[in-house]
Tab-separated table of C-alpha atoms (C1' of nucleotides) in Angstrom:
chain	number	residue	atom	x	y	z
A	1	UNK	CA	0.000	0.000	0.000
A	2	UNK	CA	0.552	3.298	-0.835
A	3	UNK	CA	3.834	5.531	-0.020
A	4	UNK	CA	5.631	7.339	-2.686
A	5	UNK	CA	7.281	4.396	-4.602
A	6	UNK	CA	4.165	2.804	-4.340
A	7	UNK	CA	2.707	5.004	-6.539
A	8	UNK	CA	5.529	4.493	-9.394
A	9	UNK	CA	4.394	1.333	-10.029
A	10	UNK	CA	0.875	1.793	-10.178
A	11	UNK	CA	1.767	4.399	-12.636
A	12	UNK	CA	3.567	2.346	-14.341
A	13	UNK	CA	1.038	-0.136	-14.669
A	14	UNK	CA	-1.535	2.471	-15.673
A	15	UNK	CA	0.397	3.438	-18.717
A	16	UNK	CA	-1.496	1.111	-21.066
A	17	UNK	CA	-4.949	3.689	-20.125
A	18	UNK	CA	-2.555	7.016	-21.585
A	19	UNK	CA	-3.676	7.913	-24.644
A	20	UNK	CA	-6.922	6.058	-24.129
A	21	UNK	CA	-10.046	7.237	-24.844
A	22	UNK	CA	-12.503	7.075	-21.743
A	23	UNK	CA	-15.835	5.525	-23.184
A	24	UNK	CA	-17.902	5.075	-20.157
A	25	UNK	CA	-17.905	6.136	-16.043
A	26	UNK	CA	-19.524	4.998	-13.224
A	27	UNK	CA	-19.138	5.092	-9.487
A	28	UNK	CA	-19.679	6.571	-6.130
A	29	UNK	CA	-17.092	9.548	-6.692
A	30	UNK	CA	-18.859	12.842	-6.698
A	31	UNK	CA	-16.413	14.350	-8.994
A	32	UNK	CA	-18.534	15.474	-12.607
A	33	UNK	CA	-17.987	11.711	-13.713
A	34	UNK	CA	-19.855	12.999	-17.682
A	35	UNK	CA	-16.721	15.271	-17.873
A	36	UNK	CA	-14.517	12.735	-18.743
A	37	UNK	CA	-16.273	10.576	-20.894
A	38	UNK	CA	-15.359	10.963	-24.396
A	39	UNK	CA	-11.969	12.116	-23.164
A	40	UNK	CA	-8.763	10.817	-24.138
A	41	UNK	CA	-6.134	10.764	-20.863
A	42	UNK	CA	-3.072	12.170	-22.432
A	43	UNK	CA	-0.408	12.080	-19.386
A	44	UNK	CA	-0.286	9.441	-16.463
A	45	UNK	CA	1.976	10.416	-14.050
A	46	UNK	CA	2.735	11.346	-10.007
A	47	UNK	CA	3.618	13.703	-7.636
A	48	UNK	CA	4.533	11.795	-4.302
A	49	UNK	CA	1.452	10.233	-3.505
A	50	UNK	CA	-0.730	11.786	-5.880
A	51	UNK	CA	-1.495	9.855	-9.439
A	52	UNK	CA	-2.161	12.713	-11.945
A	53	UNK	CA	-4.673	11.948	-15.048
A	54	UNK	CA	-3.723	14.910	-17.416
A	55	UNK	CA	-6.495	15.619	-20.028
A	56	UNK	CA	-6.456	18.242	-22.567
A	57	UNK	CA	-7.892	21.163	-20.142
A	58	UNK	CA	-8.341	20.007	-16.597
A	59	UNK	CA	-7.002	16.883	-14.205
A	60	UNK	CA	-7.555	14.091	-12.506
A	61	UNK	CA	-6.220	13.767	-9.056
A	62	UNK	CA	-6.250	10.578	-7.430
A	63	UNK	CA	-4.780	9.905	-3.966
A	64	UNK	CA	-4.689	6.037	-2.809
A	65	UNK	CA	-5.017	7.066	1.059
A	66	UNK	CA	-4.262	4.259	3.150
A	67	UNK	CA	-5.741	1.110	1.715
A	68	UNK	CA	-6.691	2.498	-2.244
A	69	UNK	CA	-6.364	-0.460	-4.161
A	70	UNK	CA	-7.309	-0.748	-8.582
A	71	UNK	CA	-8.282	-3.965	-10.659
A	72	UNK	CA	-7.810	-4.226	-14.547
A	73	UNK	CA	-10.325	-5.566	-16.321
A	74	UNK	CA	-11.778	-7.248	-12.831
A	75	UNK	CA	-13.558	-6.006	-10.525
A	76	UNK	CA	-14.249	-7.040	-6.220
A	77	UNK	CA	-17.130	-6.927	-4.228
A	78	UNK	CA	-18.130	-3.762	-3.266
A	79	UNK	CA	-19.174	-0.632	-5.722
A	80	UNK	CA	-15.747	1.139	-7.351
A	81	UNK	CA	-15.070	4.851	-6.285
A	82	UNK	CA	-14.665	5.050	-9.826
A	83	UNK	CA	-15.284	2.284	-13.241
A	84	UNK	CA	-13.702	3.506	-16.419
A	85	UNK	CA	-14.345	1.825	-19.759
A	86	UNK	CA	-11.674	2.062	-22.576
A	87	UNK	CA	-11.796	0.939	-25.936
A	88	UNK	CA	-10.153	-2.473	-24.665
A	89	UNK	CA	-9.656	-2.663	-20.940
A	90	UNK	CA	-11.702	-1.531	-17.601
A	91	UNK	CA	-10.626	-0.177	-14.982
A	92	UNK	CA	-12.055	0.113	-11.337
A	93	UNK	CA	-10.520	2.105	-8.440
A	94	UNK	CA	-11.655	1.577	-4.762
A	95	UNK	CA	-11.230	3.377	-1.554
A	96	UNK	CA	-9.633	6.637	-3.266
A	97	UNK	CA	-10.205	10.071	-3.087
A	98	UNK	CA	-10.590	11.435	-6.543
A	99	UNK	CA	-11.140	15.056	-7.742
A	100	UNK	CA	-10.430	17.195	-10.499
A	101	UNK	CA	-8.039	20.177	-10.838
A	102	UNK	CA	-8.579	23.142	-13.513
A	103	UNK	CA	-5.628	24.679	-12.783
A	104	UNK	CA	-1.700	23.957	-15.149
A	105	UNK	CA	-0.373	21.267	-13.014
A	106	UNK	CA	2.918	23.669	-12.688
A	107	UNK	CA	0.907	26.185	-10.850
A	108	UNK	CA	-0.279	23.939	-7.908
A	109	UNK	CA	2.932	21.565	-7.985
A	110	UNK	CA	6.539	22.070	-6.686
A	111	UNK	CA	8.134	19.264	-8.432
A	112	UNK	CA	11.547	20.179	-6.103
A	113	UNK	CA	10.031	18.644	-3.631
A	114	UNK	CA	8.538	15.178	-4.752
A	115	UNK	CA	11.658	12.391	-3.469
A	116	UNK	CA	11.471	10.851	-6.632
A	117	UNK	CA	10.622	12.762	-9.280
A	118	UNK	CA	14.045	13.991	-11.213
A	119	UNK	CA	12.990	17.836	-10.413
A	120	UNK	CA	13.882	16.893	-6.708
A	121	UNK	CA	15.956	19.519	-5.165
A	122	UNK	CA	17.831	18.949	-1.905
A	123	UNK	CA	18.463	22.774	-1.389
A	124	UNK	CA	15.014	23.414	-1.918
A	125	UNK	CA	14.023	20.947	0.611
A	126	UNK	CA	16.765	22.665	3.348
A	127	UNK	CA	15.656	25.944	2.602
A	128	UNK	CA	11.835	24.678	3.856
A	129	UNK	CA	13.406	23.140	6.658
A	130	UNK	CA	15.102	26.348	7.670
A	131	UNK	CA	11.789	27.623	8.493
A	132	UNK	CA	9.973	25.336	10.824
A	133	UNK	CA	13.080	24.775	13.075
A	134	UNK	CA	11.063	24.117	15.735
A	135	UNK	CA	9.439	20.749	14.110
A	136	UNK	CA	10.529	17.503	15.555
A	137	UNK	CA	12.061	15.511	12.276
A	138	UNK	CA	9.459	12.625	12.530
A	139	UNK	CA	6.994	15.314	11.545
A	140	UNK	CA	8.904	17.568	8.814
A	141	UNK	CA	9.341	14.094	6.921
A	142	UNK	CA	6.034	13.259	6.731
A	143	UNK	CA	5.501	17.182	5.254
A	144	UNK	CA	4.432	16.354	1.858
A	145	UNK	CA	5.031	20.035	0.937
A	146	UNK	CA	8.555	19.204	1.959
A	147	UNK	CA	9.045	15.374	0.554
A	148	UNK	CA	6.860	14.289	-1.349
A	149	UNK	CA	6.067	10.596	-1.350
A	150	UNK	CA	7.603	10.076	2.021
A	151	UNK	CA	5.424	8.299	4.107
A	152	UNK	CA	5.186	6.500	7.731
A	153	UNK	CA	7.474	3.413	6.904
A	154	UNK	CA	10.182	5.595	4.649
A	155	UNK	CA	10.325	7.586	7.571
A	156	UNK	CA	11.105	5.442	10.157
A	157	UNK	CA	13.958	3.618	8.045
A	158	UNK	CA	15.371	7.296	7.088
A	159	UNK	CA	15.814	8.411	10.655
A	160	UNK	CA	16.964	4.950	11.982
A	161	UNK	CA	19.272	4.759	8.955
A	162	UNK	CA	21.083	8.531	9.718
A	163	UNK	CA	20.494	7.542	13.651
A	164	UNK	CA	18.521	10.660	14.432
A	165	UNK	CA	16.024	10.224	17.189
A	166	UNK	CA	12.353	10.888	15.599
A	167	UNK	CA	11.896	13.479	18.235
A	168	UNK	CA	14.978	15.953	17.546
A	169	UNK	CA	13.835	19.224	16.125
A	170	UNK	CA	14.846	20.363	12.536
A	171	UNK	CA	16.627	23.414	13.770
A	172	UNK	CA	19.057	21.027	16.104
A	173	UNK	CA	20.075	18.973	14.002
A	174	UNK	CA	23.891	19.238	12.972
A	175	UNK	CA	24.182	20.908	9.202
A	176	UNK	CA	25.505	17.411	8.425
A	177	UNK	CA	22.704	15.466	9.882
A	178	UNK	CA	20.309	17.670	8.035
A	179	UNK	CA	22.104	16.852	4.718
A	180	UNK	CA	22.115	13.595	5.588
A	181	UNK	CA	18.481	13.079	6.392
A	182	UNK	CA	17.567	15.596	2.988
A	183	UNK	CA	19.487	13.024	1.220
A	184	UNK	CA	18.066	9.636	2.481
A	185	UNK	CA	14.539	11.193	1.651
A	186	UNK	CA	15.454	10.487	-1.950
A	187	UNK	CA	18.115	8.262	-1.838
A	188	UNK	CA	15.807	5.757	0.528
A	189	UNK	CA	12.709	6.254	-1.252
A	190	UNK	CA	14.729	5.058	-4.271
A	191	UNK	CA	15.591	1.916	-2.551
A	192	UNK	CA	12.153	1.306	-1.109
A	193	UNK	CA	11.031	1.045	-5.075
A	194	UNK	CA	13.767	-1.129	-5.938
A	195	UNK	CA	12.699	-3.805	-2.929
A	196	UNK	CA	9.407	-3.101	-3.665
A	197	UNK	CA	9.318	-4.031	-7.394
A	198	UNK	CA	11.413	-7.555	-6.591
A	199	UNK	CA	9.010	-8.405	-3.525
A	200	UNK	CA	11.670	-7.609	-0.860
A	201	UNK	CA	10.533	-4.655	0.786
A	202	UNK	CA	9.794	-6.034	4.237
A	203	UNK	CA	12.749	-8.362	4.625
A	204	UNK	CA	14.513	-4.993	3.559
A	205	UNK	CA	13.103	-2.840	6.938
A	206	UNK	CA	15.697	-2.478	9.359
A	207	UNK	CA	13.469	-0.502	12.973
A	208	UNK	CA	9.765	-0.502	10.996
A	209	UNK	CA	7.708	-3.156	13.194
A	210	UNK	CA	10.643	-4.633	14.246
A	211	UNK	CA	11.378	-6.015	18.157
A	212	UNK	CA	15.453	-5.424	18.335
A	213	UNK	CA	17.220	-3.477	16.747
A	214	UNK	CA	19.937	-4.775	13.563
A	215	UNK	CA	22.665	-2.617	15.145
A	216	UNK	CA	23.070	-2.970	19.012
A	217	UNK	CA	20.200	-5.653	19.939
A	218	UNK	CA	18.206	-3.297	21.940
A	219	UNK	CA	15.425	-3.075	22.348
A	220	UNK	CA	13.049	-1.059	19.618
A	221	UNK	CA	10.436	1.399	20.961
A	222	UNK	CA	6.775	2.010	19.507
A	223	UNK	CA	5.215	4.765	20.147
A	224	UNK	CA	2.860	7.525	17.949
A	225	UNK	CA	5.057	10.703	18.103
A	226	UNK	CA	4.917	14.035	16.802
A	227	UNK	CA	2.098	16.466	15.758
A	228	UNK	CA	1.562	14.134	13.037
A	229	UNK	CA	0.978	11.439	15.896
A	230	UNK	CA	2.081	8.861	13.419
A	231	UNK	CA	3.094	5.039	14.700
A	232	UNK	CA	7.165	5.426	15.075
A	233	UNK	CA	9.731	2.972	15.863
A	234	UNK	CA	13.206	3.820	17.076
A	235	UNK	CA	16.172	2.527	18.933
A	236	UNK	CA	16.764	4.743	22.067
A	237	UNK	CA	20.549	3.402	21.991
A	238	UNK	CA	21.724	4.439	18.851
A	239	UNK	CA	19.545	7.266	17.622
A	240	UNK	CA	20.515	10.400	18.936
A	241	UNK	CA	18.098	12.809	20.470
A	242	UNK	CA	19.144	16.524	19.148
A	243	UNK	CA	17.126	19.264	20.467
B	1	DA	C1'	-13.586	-10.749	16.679
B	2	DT	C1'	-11.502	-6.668	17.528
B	3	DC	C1'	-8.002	-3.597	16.746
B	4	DA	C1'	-4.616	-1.198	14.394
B	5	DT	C1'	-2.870	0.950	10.267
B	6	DT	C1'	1.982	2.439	4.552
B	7	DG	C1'	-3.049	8.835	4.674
B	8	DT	C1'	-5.545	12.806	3.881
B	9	DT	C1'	-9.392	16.033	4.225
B	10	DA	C1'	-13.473	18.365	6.046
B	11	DT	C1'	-15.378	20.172	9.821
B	12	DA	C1'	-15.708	21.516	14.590
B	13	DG	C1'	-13.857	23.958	18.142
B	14	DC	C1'	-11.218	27.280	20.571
C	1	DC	C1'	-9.474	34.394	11.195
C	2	DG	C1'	-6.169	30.897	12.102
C	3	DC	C1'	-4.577	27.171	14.192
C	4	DT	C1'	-5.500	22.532	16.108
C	5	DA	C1'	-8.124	18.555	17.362
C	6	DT	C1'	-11.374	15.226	15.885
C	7	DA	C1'	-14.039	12.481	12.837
C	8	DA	C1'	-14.602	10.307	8.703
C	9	DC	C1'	-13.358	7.190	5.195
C	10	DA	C1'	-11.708	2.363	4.099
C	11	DA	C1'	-9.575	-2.882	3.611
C	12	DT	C1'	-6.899	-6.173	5.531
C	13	DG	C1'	-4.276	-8.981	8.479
C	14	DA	C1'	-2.564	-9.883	13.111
DNA sequence: ATCATTGTTATAGC
DNA sequence: CGCTATAACAATGA
């Protein structure tokens, strides 16, 4: 389910819909379904989380959540969010929130900050993190305006990977700790796709649900932390607490 | 069987 | 008005 890399390959496996010509929509989304039928999708791609249909004057927008699942040319039991019918295939989309955006998708998106999207920009990123110095880390990773496509899991491994406690605030950290976690947001999130496309992910995490940790053998802690009051793991011997 | 969760958004409330 | 807290949504596996 859905983080950031996630999303790649759904994408990718979407690709066979761009340039297709919507014939028919149903569903329970309340987006103006009629608008797109008739329509051909012209661009499939992301921005972190987000799966962007581009048509000829507006968007798609459609954000997996938590448990947003899709089925080509089959279907499961319970009513899609949203059926599409194409020339050849079908496609139904459950437990998504869809909606459409008017505006150029350069207007409402900073590609700098999406993790893996080539636009990313590390000095972008530090220059955002300059101004909430008072945020504890475990929450300025999950800031999507920040990086993009980073979610829950990624953030755990980042922070037990650079052995930063989830609680340190941004403005403590070390200038080379900050690098350091700036650059894991990408470089990570480019591992997490590479596990994730062989079927290695899990075997891959290192502190995320885990008892003890890889390093030391202590023990791991759980707890929700932050404003974003997200389920965190850590390991209170090796990550260090800056504040 | 109940609970927790890879996430966001709308609304309520202060 | 602006920030924050809460609810809502949803599927699946432990």
């Amino acid at each position: 389910m859905p983080e950031g890399p996630s999303l790649i390959l759904f994408t990718e496996d979407l690709q066979r819909f761009a340039g297709q010509k919507i014939l028919e929509v149903s569903g329970n989304s309340k987006i103006d379904q009629q608008r797109l039928v008739g329509k051909k999708i012209k661009e499939i791609k992301t921005w972190g989380k987000h799966m962007l249909w581009r048509f000829d004057d507006f968007t798609v927008k459609i954000h997996f959540l938590m448990f947003g699942t899709y089925y080509i040319n089959s279907s499961k039991d319970a009513k899609p969010r949203l059926y599409l019918r194409f020339q050849k295939d079908e496609l139904n989309l459950y437990s998504t929130a869809i909606k459409i955006l008017e505006e150029p998708l350069d207007e409402i998106y900073d590609w700098t900050a999406d993790v893996l999207n080539p636009s990313w920009d590390a000095k972008a990123a530090r220059k955002k993190l300059k101004a909430i110095p008072d945020a504890m880390v475990t929450d300025a990773l999950l800031n999507q305006e920040i990086f993009s496509g980073v979610g829950n899991i990624i953030k755990n491994e980042i922070l037990f990977r650079i052995k930063v406690h989830p609680e340190s605030l941004v403005g403590a950290l070390p200038p080379r700790k900050l690098t350091e976690m700036i650059k894991q947001a990408s470089v990570y999130s480019y591992e997490f796709l590479a596990w994730k496309r062989e079927y290695v992910l899990k075997k891959n995490w290192q502190v995320h649900t885990k008892k003890t940790c890889p390093r030391d053998g202590a023990k791991i802690c759980k707890a929700h932390l932050g404003k974003t009051d997200r389920r965190t793991f850590w390991c209170e011997a090796c990550q260090v607490k800056y504040e």
